[in-house]
Amino acid sequence: MLFSSAVFLFVFLPLTLLFYYLAPRQAKNHVLLIASLVFYLYGEITYTFLLLLSALFNWAIGLALSRTQPQSAAAKRLLALSLVLNLSLLFYYKYAGFLVSILTDITGVSLSFSAPSLPVGISFYTFQAMSYTVDVYRREARCENDPLSFATYLCLFPQLIAGPIVRYTDVSDELKSRRHTLQGFADGAFLFVIGLAKKVILADTLAKLVSLYRSQAPSVLMAWLYAIAFTLQIYFDFSGYSDMAVGLGRLFDFSFPQNFHYPYTAASITAFWRRWHITLSSWFKSYVYIPLGGNRRGKRRLIRNLLIVWLLTGLWHGSAWTFLAWGALYGLLLIFEKFLGLSLLERLPRPIGHLYTLFFVTLGFVLFNAESLSGAARDIGALFGVGALPLYDAAALYYAKSYLPLLLFACLAATPFFKRLFVRSDPKKQRAAPLAFAKDAAKPFITLSLLLLSTAFIVGESFSPFLYFRF
Amino acid sequence: MKKKKASLLVIVLFLLFLFGMAALSLFTEDAAYIVNERRAAEPLPSLSFASLAEGDYSRRLESHLLDTLPFRESFRHLKNRFSHTILHLSDIDGLFLTENGVAKKLSPVDTALIAKNAAFFDRLITTYFPDSAKVYLSLIPDKSYYARPATERSAFDSLARLLDESLTAELCAIPLTDTLSLFSYYATDIHITQQGWFSPLSRLAEAMHFPSPLPEAFDEVPLGAFLGTLGAQAALSDEKDEMTLFYDKSGIVASAEVLYPDGQSGRLYDTSLFAKSDDKYDVFLRGETVGEEGARVGNFFIKVTNPKAESERRLILFRDSFARAALPLFLAAYSEVILVDLRAPSLFYGENAAALFDDGRTDILFLVSAHTLNTTEFR
């Protein structure tokens, strides 16, 4: 079930809110767990048992870990068991098909393996489960004794299928007791609506320009339109979904971590990854990069660690060479910045840093969205006219003109521009934001307007005239 | 406004909207038919383990909710107007505003489909008219050809070129593009007005050797204002069209007898459909289907007899909907016209195929719009 679907907005969410707020305090987590299972079951009936099995297994491991001595051999064995089983699950569903295709390519022997369909959200909930068992092993998290409470954490529908990756320590106190304030609910509703609008108004409209690329004659202009539109689409799509998730969490008084912070305003790749999919970067930092030694064991180890982390980050996004190459690109860029780039960028005017970052981020997303490495080479080549492509043609000019206002608006919306109309950028500054006086009054207006518009866009997508309509 | 009051208002509006829409969806009667899209709304699906596991249930329930959502058309209007006026998008679902109402994009050209349809034309000609010397083909450009010359003209030109290159049968192509303009079409409908048909018909008359119809030989009878299919789809402006029917002063249009596939006979215009039908263009030869409710059949084979004809010429007109408004204007040239809808199934079988012959006094004309050719596979 998607947050931007009519079923979610007009059936699931009202019913869940109703039951949740009518339920007594001690039953609220149970309502959330049931709602979360219904949410998952609606789209993934066959894999719901897998989710429950994962919850039960990791809860049991956590419980067993809490009864061992810290760092003891028994604790290590339990942790290893947890990691092996969690990663095996992820590997089987997500990477086995990819590995078999590589083996087939290398050996020329066709292996009879039919890759299973990918259970929705498996990358997110498996990472959450592993973070829990590792944190309990490290004694950074208390073990959860109540299996239902743990299942509520792992299956919580706002973050179940597309993050943010919430660690148990982020919400362990809230699982026990929540205050349910008016302000918290209002903030959650507002953030949810902002996220919904980002997804259905901006991302889905940009997606139409993206989808045009493959059906048009190639030109340099069309390639850039595609690259820029996809870079914006993926941001509004993912950050919109994250905003909805965090907003929904607030409706039930959970404070999920922020996942995006205007990444396209970063002036280096290092800064970009501190602002893009923050919970994933932070997960890899805590559970892979630092355990590998981080930057503490010399340059060689640092380079190795960065490459491992970024190849894994690429693979986390999908089992294809393009994702691996995308991760490698960032690994190399970050190594460059660690040793030379950052100090160089600091000496250069800031706009150069922005341009450099946006250039590689855009290039990276073209690679990310390509169907294969050769397709990526073709798409990236098209940006520079490789293959004697024309600079533009009538169709490219037409689409550029048609989509320019949307692209400009989306660029602006990817920065804190609109926020700064209401809230000053630096609290220490004396000068108030231009519309600071309307900050509170604007929220109800924005909420209703965006709800109406988002619903209009969701309904508009169901437009499907009968074939004979045109005659 | 105080922060607390604003927060309270945010909550009230948020909950009111979600619960209000949910309650309205639940307690109002579901629409069974979506007029502006000319299709049935998705019914409420029945729940089963299999349908849920296959994802069929969730897909259909989502479609059902969206199709029957209260204020659906108002939401669609809001989306399209916001997209057009605020986001300045030129195309909305392939539709765009022109100096004369709404038009629909033709591009991209479906090259494989054009080749298939060309093969279908070849097969028709070699099966029924292998020796006929009077086989003509005219491709009708869409309104977009004139509204968006930069992109749409090249799409039409490549489609026409592709069709020409793919055809192997001998036929005489009659170009119409220079005989039409943006204003030859209805503002809110895809079709050409009867007024707009005079110029292209002159071109056809010249090539096919029949007298050119002249506007002064006709009386114009206004039927009323209407919103065409494109206008209804686009939901971008409040502009409407005027439906005007042309009756020739010699009474040919009024006296022509039409035999429809449901066995009923009638006239070239059925003005009762202007009030009854969702598509007002159905007044021309009764639209796409005919017959009583529950037993409607495709209006694929129509026989028109002109008792006032001065010659014994026959015409077999392979057509789509565009030809329906054109026929009354040049019927004077023929004693009998067989209209065969190219979208009809199984043109090579059944009793209707018996009417497809050339007895030496028959003209064969393929008159089809680029849009139909680019989107419908003829079989």
Coordinates of C-alpha atoms in Angstrom, one line a residue, chain B residues 35-243:
Chain B
V35 CA -19.1 10.3 -18.8
N36 CA -16.1 12.4 -19.7
E37 CA -14.0 9.3 -20.3
R38 CA -16.8 7.3 -21.9
R39 CA -16.1 4.2 -19.8
A40 CA -17.6 2.2 -17.0
A41 CA -16.2 2.9 -13.5
E42 CA -14.3 0.1 -11.9
P43 CA -16.8 -1.9 -9.7
L44 CA -16.0 -2.8 -6.1
P45 CA -13.8 -6.0 -6.4
S46 CA -14.6 -9.0 -4.4
L47 CA -11.9 -10.1 -2.0
S48 CA -10.3 -13.5 -2.2
F49 CA -6.9 -14.9 -1.1
A50 CA -5.9 -15.4 -4.8
S51 CA -6.8 -11.9 -5.9
L52 CA -5.0 -10.4 -2.9
A53 CA -1.9 -12.5 -3.4
E54 CA -1.8 -11.6 -7.1
G55 CA -2.2 -7.9 -6.4
D56 CA -5.3 -7.9 -8.5
Y57 CA -7.5 -6.9 -5.5
S58 CA -5.4 -4.0 -4.5
R59 CA -5.1 -2.6 -8.0
R60 CA -8.8 -2.9 -8.6
L61 CA -9.8 -1.5 -5.3
E62 CA -7.6 1.6 -5.9
S63 CA -9.1 2.0 -9.3
H64 CA -12.6 1.7 -7.8
L65 CA -11.9 4.3 -5.2
L66 CA -10.5 6.7 -7.7
D67 CA -13.2 6.2 -10.2
T68 CA -16.0 6.7 -7.6
L69 CA -14.3 9.3 -5.4
P70 CA -16.7 12.2 -4.6
F71 CA -16.0 15.3 -6.7
R72 CA -13.9 13.3 -9.1
E73 CA -14.4 15.6 -12.0
S74 CA -13.8 18.7 -9.9
F75 CA -10.5 17.2 -8.7
R76 CA -9.6 16.5 -12.3
H77 CA -10.4 20.0 -13.4
L78 CA -8.3 21.3 -10.5
K79 CA -5.3 19.2 -11.5
N80 CA -5.5 20.1 -15.1
R81 CA -5.9 23.8 -14.5
F82 CA -3.1 23.9 -12.0
S83 CA -0.8 22.0 -14.3
H84 CA -1.7 24.4 -17.1
T85 CA -1.8 27.8 -15.4
I86 CA 0.6 27.4 -12.5
L87 CA 3.1 24.8 -13.7
H88 CA 2.7 26.0 -17.3
L89 CA 2.7 22.5 -18.7
S90 CA 1.8 22.5 -22.4
D91 CA 0.7 18.9 -22.5
I92 CA -1.7 17.4 -20.0
D93 CA -2.3 13.7 -20.8
G94 CA -1.3 14.5 -24.4
L95 CA -3.8 17.3 -24.6
F96 CA -3.0 21.0 -25.1
L97 CA -4.7 24.3 -25.7
T98 CA -4.6 25.9 -29.1
E99 CA -5.9 29.1 -30.7
N100 CA -8.9 27.0 -31.5
G101 CA -9.7 25.0 -28.4
V102 CA -8.1 21.7 -27.4
A103 CA -5.9 19.4 -29.5
K104 CA -4.3 16.0 -28.9
K105 CA -0.8 15.0 -29.7
L106 CA -0.2 12.5 -32.5
S107 CA 3.4 11.8 -31.7
P108 CA 5.2 9.5 -31.2
V109 CA 4.5 7.6 -34.4
D110 CA 4.1 3.8 -33.9
T111 CA 6.1 2.6 -36.8
A112 CA 5.3 -1.1 -36.3
L113 CA 1.6 -0.4 -36.2
I114 CA 1.7 1.7 -39.3
A115 CA 3.4 -1.1 -41.2
K116 CA 0.8 -3.6 -40.0
N117 CA -2.1 -1.3 -41.0
A118 CA -0.5 -0.8 -44.4
A119 CA -0.3 -4.6 -44.8
F120 CA -4.0 -4.7 -43.9
F121 CA -4.9 -2.1 -46.6
D122 CA -2.9 -4.2 -49.1
R123 CA -4.8 -7.3 -48.1
L124 CA -8.2 -5.6 -48.4
I125 CA -7.3 -4.3 -51.9
T126 CA -5.9 -7.6 -53.2
T127 CA -8.8 -9.6 -51.7
Y128 CA -11.7 -7.5 -52.9
F129 CA -10.5 -5.1 -55.5
P130 CA -7.5 -6.7 -57.3
D131 CA -8.3 -5.2 -60.7
S132 CA -9.8 -1.9 -59.6
A133 CA -8.2 1.2 -61.0
K134 CA -10.1 3.6 -58.8
V135 CA -8.7 3.0 -55.3
Y136 CA -7.9 6.2 -53.4
L137 CA -6.3 7.0 -50.1
S138 CA -6.6 10.2 -48.0
L139 CA -5.0 10.6 -44.7
I140 CA -6.7 13.2 -42.4
P141 CA -4.2 15.2 -40.3
D142 CA -5.1 15.8 -36.7
K143 CA -5.7 19.3 -35.4
S144 CA -2.3 19.1 -33.7
Y145 CA -0.7 19.3 -37.2
Y146 CA -1.8 22.9 -37.4
A147 CA -1.5 23.8 -33.8
R148 CA 2.1 22.5 -33.2
P149 CA 3.8 22.5 -36.6
A150 CA 7.3 22.3 -35.0
T151 CA 6.7 18.8 -33.6
E152 CA 3.4 17.4 -34.8
R153 CA 3.9 18.2 -38.5
S154 CA 7.0 16.1 -38.7
A155 CA 5.2 13.3 -36.9
F156 CA 2.4 13.3 -39.4
D157 CA 4.8 13.6 -42.3
S158 CA 6.8 10.6 -41.1
L159 CA 3.6 8.6 -40.6
A160 CA 2.4 9.4 -44.1
R161 CA 5.8 8.5 -45.6
L162 CA 5.9 5.3 -43.7
L163 CA 2.4 4.3 -44.9
D164 CA 3.4 5.2 -48.4
E165 CA 6.6 3.1 -48.2
S166 CA 4.8 0.2 -46.7
L167 CA 1.9 -0.1 -49.1
T168 CA 2.4 -2.4 -52.1
A169 CA -1.0 -2.1 -53.7
E170 CA -1.7 0.4 -56.4
L171 CA -3.7 3.3 -55.2
C172 CA -4.0 7.0 -55.7
A173 CA -3.0 9.1 -52.6
I174 CA -4.9 12.4 -52.3
P175 CA -3.1 14.8 -49.9
L176 CA -5.4 16.9 -47.7
T177 CA -3.0 18.8 -45.4
D178 CA -3.1 22.0 -47.4
T179 CA -6.9 22.0 -47.6
L180 CA -7.4 22.2 -43.8
S181 CA -6.5 24.6 -41.1
L182 CA -6.7 24.7 -37.3
F183 CA -10.1 26.2 -37.6
S184 CA -11.5 23.4 -39.8
Y185 CA -11.9 21.4 -36.6
Y186 CA -14.3 21.7 -33.7
A187 CA -12.7 23.6 -30.8
T188 CA -13.5 20.9 -28.2
D189 CA -13.7 17.8 -30.4
I190 CA -11.2 15.9 -32.5
H191 CA -13.3 16.0 -35.6
I192 CA -13.6 18.3 -38.6
T193 CA -16.7 20.5 -38.8
Q194 CA -19.0 20.1 -41.8
Q195 CA -18.0 23.7 -42.8
G196 CA -14.4 22.6 -42.6
W197 CA -15.0 19.7 -44.9
F198 CA -15.7 21.7 -48.0
S199 CA -12.1 22.4 -48.9
P200 CA -10.8 18.9 -48.6
L201 CA -13.8 17.5 -50.4
S202 CA -13.0 19.8 -53.3
R203 CA -9.6 18.1 -53.5
L204 CA -11.2 14.7 -53.3
A205 CA -13.8 15.7 -56.0
E206 CA -11.0 16.8 -58.3
A207 CA -9.0 13.6 -57.9
M208 CA -12.1 11.3 -58.0
H209 CA -13.9 13.2 -60.7
F210 CA -17.1 14.1 -59.0
P211 CA -18.7 17.6 -58.7
S212 CA -17.2 19.7 -56.0
P213 CA -19.7 20.4 -53.2
L214 CA -20.2 24.1 -52.6
P215 CA -21.3 25.7 -49.3
E216 CA -23.9 27.9 -51.0
A217 CA -25.8 24.8 -52.1
F218 CA -26.5 24.0 -48.4
D219 CA -28.7 25.4 -45.6
E220 CA -27.1 25.5 -42.1
V221 CA -29.3 24.3 -39.3
P222 CA -28.0 25.0 -35.8
L223 CA -28.6 22.3 -33.2
G224 CA -27.0 23.9 -30.1
A225 CA -23.9 24.2 -28.0
F226 CA -21.9 21.2 -27.0
L227 CA -18.7 20.1 -25.3
G228 CA -16.7 17.8 -27.5
T229 CA -14.7 14.8 -26.3
L230 CA -11.4 16.6 -26.2
G231 CA -12.8 19.5 -24.2
A232 CA -14.3 17.1 -21.7
Q233 CA -11.1 15.2 -21.4
A234 CA -8.9 18.2 -21.1
A235 CA -11.0 20.1 -18.5
L236 CA -9.0 23.2 -19.3
S237 CA -11.5 25.8 -20.4
D238 CA -15.2 26.5 -20.5
E239 CA -15.3 26.9 -24.2
K240 CA -18.0 25.1 -26.1
D241 CA -18.7 24.3 -29.8
E242 CA -21.8 25.0 -31.9
M243 CA -23.2 22.0 -33.7

